[in-house]
XYZ file of C-alpha atoms in Angstrom:
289
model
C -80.355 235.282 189.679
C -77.407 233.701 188.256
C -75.843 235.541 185.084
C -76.149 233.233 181.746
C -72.430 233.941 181.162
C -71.457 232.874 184.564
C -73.082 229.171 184.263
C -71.621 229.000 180.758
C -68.134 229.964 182.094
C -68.457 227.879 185.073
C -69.298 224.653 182.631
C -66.839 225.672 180.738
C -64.639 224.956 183.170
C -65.961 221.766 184.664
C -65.311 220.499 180.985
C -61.473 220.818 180.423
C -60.855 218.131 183.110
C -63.400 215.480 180.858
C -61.594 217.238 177.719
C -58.518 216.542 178.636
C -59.520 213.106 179.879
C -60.325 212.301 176.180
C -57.519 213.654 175.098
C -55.360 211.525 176.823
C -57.510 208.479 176.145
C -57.276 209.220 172.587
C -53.664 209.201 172.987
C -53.314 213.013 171.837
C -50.863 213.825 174.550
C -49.351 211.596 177.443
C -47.413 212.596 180.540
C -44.053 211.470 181.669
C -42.299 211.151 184.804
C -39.008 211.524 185.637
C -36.708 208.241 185.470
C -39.892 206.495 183.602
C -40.228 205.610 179.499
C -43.519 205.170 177.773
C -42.978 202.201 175.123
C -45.818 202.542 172.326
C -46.938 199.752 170.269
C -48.995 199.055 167.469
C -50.923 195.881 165.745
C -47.381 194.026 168.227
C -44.811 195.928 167.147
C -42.923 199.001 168.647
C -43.926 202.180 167.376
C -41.606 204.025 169.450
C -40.129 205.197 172.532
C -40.613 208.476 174.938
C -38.087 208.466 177.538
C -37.628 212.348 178.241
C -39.720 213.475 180.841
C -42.431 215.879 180.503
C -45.425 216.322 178.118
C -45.301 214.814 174.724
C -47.793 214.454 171.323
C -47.398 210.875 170.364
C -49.115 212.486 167.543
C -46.334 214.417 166.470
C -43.866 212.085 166.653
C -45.072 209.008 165.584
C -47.459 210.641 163.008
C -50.793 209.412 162.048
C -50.019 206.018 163.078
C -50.275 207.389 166.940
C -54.607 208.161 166.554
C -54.555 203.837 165.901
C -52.947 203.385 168.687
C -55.654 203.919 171.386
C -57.621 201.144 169.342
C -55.072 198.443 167.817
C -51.986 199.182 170.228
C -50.504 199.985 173.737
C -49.017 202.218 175.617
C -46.393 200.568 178.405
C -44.735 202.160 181.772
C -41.479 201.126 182.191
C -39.565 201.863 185.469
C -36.225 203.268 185.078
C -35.161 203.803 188.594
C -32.276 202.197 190.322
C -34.098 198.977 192.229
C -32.257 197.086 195.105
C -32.403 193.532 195.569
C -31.288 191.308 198.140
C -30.932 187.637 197.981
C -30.548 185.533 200.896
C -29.525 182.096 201.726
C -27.521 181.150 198.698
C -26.019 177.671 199.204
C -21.860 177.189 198.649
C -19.669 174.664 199.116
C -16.190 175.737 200.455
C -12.567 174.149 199.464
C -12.865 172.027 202.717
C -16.702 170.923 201.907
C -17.816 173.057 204.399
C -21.102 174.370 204.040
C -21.929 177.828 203.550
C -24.753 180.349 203.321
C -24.614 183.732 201.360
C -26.000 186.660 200.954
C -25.795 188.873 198.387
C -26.972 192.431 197.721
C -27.327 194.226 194.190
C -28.671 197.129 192.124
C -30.126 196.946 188.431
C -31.729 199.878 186.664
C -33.427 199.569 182.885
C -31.431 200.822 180.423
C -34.089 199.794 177.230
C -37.147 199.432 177.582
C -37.954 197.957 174.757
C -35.620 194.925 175.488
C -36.785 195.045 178.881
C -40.347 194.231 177.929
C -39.770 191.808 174.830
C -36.538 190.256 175.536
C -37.403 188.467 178.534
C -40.761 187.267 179.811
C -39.382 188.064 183.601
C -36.674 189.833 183.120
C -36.055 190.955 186.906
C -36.459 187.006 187.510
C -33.744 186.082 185.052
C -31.456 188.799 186.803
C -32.074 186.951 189.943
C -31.611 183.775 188.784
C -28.191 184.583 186.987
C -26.945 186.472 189.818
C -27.484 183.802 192.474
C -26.221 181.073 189.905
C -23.325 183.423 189.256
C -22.514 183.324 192.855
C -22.593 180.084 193.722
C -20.153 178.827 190.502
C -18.012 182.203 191.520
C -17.736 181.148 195.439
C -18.251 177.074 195.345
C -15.004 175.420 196.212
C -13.023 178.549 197.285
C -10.774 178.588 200.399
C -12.667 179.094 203.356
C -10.578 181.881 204.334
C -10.445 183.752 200.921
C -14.853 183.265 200.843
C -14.743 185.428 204.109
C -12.358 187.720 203.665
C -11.800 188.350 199.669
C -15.528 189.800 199.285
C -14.616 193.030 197.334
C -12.959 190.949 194.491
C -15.800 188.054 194.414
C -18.547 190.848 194.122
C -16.369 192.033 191.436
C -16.475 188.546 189.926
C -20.405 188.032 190.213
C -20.989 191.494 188.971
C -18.576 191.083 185.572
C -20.022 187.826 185.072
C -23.988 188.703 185.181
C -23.517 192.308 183.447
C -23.304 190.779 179.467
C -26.618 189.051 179.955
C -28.700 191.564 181.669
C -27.118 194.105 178.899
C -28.563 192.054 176.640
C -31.989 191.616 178.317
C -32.306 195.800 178.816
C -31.412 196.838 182.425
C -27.940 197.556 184.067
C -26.266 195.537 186.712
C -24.705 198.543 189.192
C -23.692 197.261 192.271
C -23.204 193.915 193.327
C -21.784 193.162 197.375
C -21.296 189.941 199.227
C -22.494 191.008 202.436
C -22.792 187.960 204.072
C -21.054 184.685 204.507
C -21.437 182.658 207.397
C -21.491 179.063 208.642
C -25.138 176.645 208.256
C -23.690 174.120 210.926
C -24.297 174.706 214.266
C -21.644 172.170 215.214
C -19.152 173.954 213.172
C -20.178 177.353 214.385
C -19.554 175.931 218.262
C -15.803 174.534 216.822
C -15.168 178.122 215.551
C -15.770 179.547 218.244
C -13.904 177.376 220.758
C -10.884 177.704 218.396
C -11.470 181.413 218.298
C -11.612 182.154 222.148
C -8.809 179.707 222.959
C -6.152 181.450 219.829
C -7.570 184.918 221.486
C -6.270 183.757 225.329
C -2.980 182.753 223.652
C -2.477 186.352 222.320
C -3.616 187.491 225.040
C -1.573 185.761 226.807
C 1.649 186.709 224.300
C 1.243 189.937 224.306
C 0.766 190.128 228.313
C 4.014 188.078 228.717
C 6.008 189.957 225.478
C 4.782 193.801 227.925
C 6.139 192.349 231.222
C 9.185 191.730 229.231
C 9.472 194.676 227.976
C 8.481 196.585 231.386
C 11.514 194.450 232.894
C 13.728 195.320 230.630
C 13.057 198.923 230.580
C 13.662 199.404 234.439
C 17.112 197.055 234.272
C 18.203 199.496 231.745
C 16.830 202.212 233.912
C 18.661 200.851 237.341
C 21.961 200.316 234.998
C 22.003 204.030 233.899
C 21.120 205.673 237.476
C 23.618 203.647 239.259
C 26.142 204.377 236.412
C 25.224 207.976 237.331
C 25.435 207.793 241.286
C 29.208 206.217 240.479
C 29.642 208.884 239.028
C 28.803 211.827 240.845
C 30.417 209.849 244.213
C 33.885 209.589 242.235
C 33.097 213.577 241.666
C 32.087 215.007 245.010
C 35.933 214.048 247.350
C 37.110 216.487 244.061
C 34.776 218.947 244.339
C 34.710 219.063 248.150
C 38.469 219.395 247.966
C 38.871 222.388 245.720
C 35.641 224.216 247.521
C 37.778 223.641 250.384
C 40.909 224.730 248.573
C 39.459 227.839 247.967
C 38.100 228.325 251.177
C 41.156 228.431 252.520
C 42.545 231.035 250.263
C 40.383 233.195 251.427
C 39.357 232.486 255.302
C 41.614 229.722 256.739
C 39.860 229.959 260.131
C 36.614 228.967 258.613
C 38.247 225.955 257.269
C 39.284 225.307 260.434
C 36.108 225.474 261.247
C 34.611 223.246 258.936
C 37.336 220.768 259.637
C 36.422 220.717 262.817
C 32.527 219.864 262.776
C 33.380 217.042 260.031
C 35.891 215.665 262.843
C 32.935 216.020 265.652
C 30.735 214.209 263.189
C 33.113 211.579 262.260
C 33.432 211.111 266.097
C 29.579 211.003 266.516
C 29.201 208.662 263.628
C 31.597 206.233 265.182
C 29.446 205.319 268.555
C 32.470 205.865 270.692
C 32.037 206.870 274.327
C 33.037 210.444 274.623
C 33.837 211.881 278.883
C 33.650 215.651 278.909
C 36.615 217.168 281.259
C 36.094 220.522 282.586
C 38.606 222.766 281.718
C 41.291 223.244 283.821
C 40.359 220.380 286.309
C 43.297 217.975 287.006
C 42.807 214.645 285.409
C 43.971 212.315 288.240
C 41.682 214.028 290.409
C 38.750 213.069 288.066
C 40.078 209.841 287.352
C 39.813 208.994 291.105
């Protein structure tokens, strides 16, 4: 059998949860997250803000007021996380009347809460409403080229331009980016890109012609300086021969005999001529006959 003081300890137990159900429903304590603000209100009007997170008494800081609240007043969760939005499609004219699409990419995060919630019926609405209207006045009639390629400076733009009002209506406007621009004719698209691929064969084409050039030029200047060198060392070598020679004789005449000797031989050989070999001693009009 079951102990008395066990079933009264496990009820007792089974009780805090409904306990501190009531609790909260009376609005003696209430729990907040992190990056989230409870906005309190009573008979319409704010009775105050918890934006710290953790466990609070709305009790204690709101005083007696707070134990009306659960009857005559509300308790609202407001958001205060960074959101990302992206809008897509917006409409511009360029200089040229060319017609352009946009997209555009931004961050807002609520800053008051109470603004947030009574300043603006649809708040994150408005914000998307001012930043695409923003856009279009910032990029409408802008130079075609500038529109694509100036995007850093025209985010700045939207961003300075929507910040004051969504200041005003309680959230922050943190980043704002351009990310895409790009052409709603198909015709014009097509045009581009013939003009595109026909400028990229002329480069091409440039910068093929502007190497060869360069290639050319490289191995005239090349040829120049190697046959400059080859003058050169021929104008050297009959002085170097002759004072190798010189010095050869100094030393060993008959060896410079010698040498003189095969370069005649070679000399001979190098001429063609026809060359009769006479033994020694043989009379020549004997051999001539």
């Amino acid at each position: 059998m079951i102990p008395l003081y066990m079933i009264s300890v496990v009820m007792g137990l089974l009780c805090i949860p409904i306990l501190l159900a009531l609790a909260k429903g009376f609005g003696l304590y209430t729990v907040v997250d992190e990056r989230q603000s409870r906005v309190f209100t009573l008979f319409g009007k704010v009775l105050g803000t918890i934006d710290e997170p953790g466990l609070h008494f709305p009790l204690a800081l709101f005083g007696p007021r707070a134990l009306l609240m659960p009857l005559f007043g509300r308790q609202q969760v407001v958001s205060q996380a960074m959101r990302q939005h992206y809008l897509r499609g917006q409409m511009v004219n360029s200089e040229e009347g060319t017609p352009m699409g946009v997209g555009i990419w931004y961050e807002m995060q609520v800053n008051d809460p109470v603004a947030y919630l009574f300043m603006n019926a649809n708040p994150e609405g408005s914000l998307q409403a001012n930043v695409a209207s923003s856009t279009i006045s910032t990029l409408s009639n802008l130079e075609m080229d500038k529109m694509l390629e100036d995007r850093h400076s025209l985010s700045r733009s939207v961003r300075q331009s929507v910040s004051p009002l969504s200041e005003k209506w309680g959230y922050r406007l943190g980043s704002v980016y351009i990310r895409k621009v790009y052409f709603t004719d198909v015709q014009m698209v097509v045009n581009i890109t013939d003009k595109v691929v026909k400028r990229l064969v002329q480069v091409t084409s440039a910068m093929k012609q502007d190497g060869e050039n360069r290639v050319g030029l490289i191995r005239s200047e090349t040829a120049y300086k190697v046959s400059q060198k080859m003058a050169e060392a021929a104008a050297a070598r009959p002085d170097v021969v002759g004072r190798a020679l010189n010095e050869i004789s100094k030393h060993d005449p008959e060896i410079l005999t010698s040498v003189m000797e095969v370069m005649e031989t070679e000399q001979l050989l190098a001429s063609g001529a026809a060359i009769e070999m006479v033994p020694e001693g043989a009379d020549m009009m004997i051999q001539l006959s």
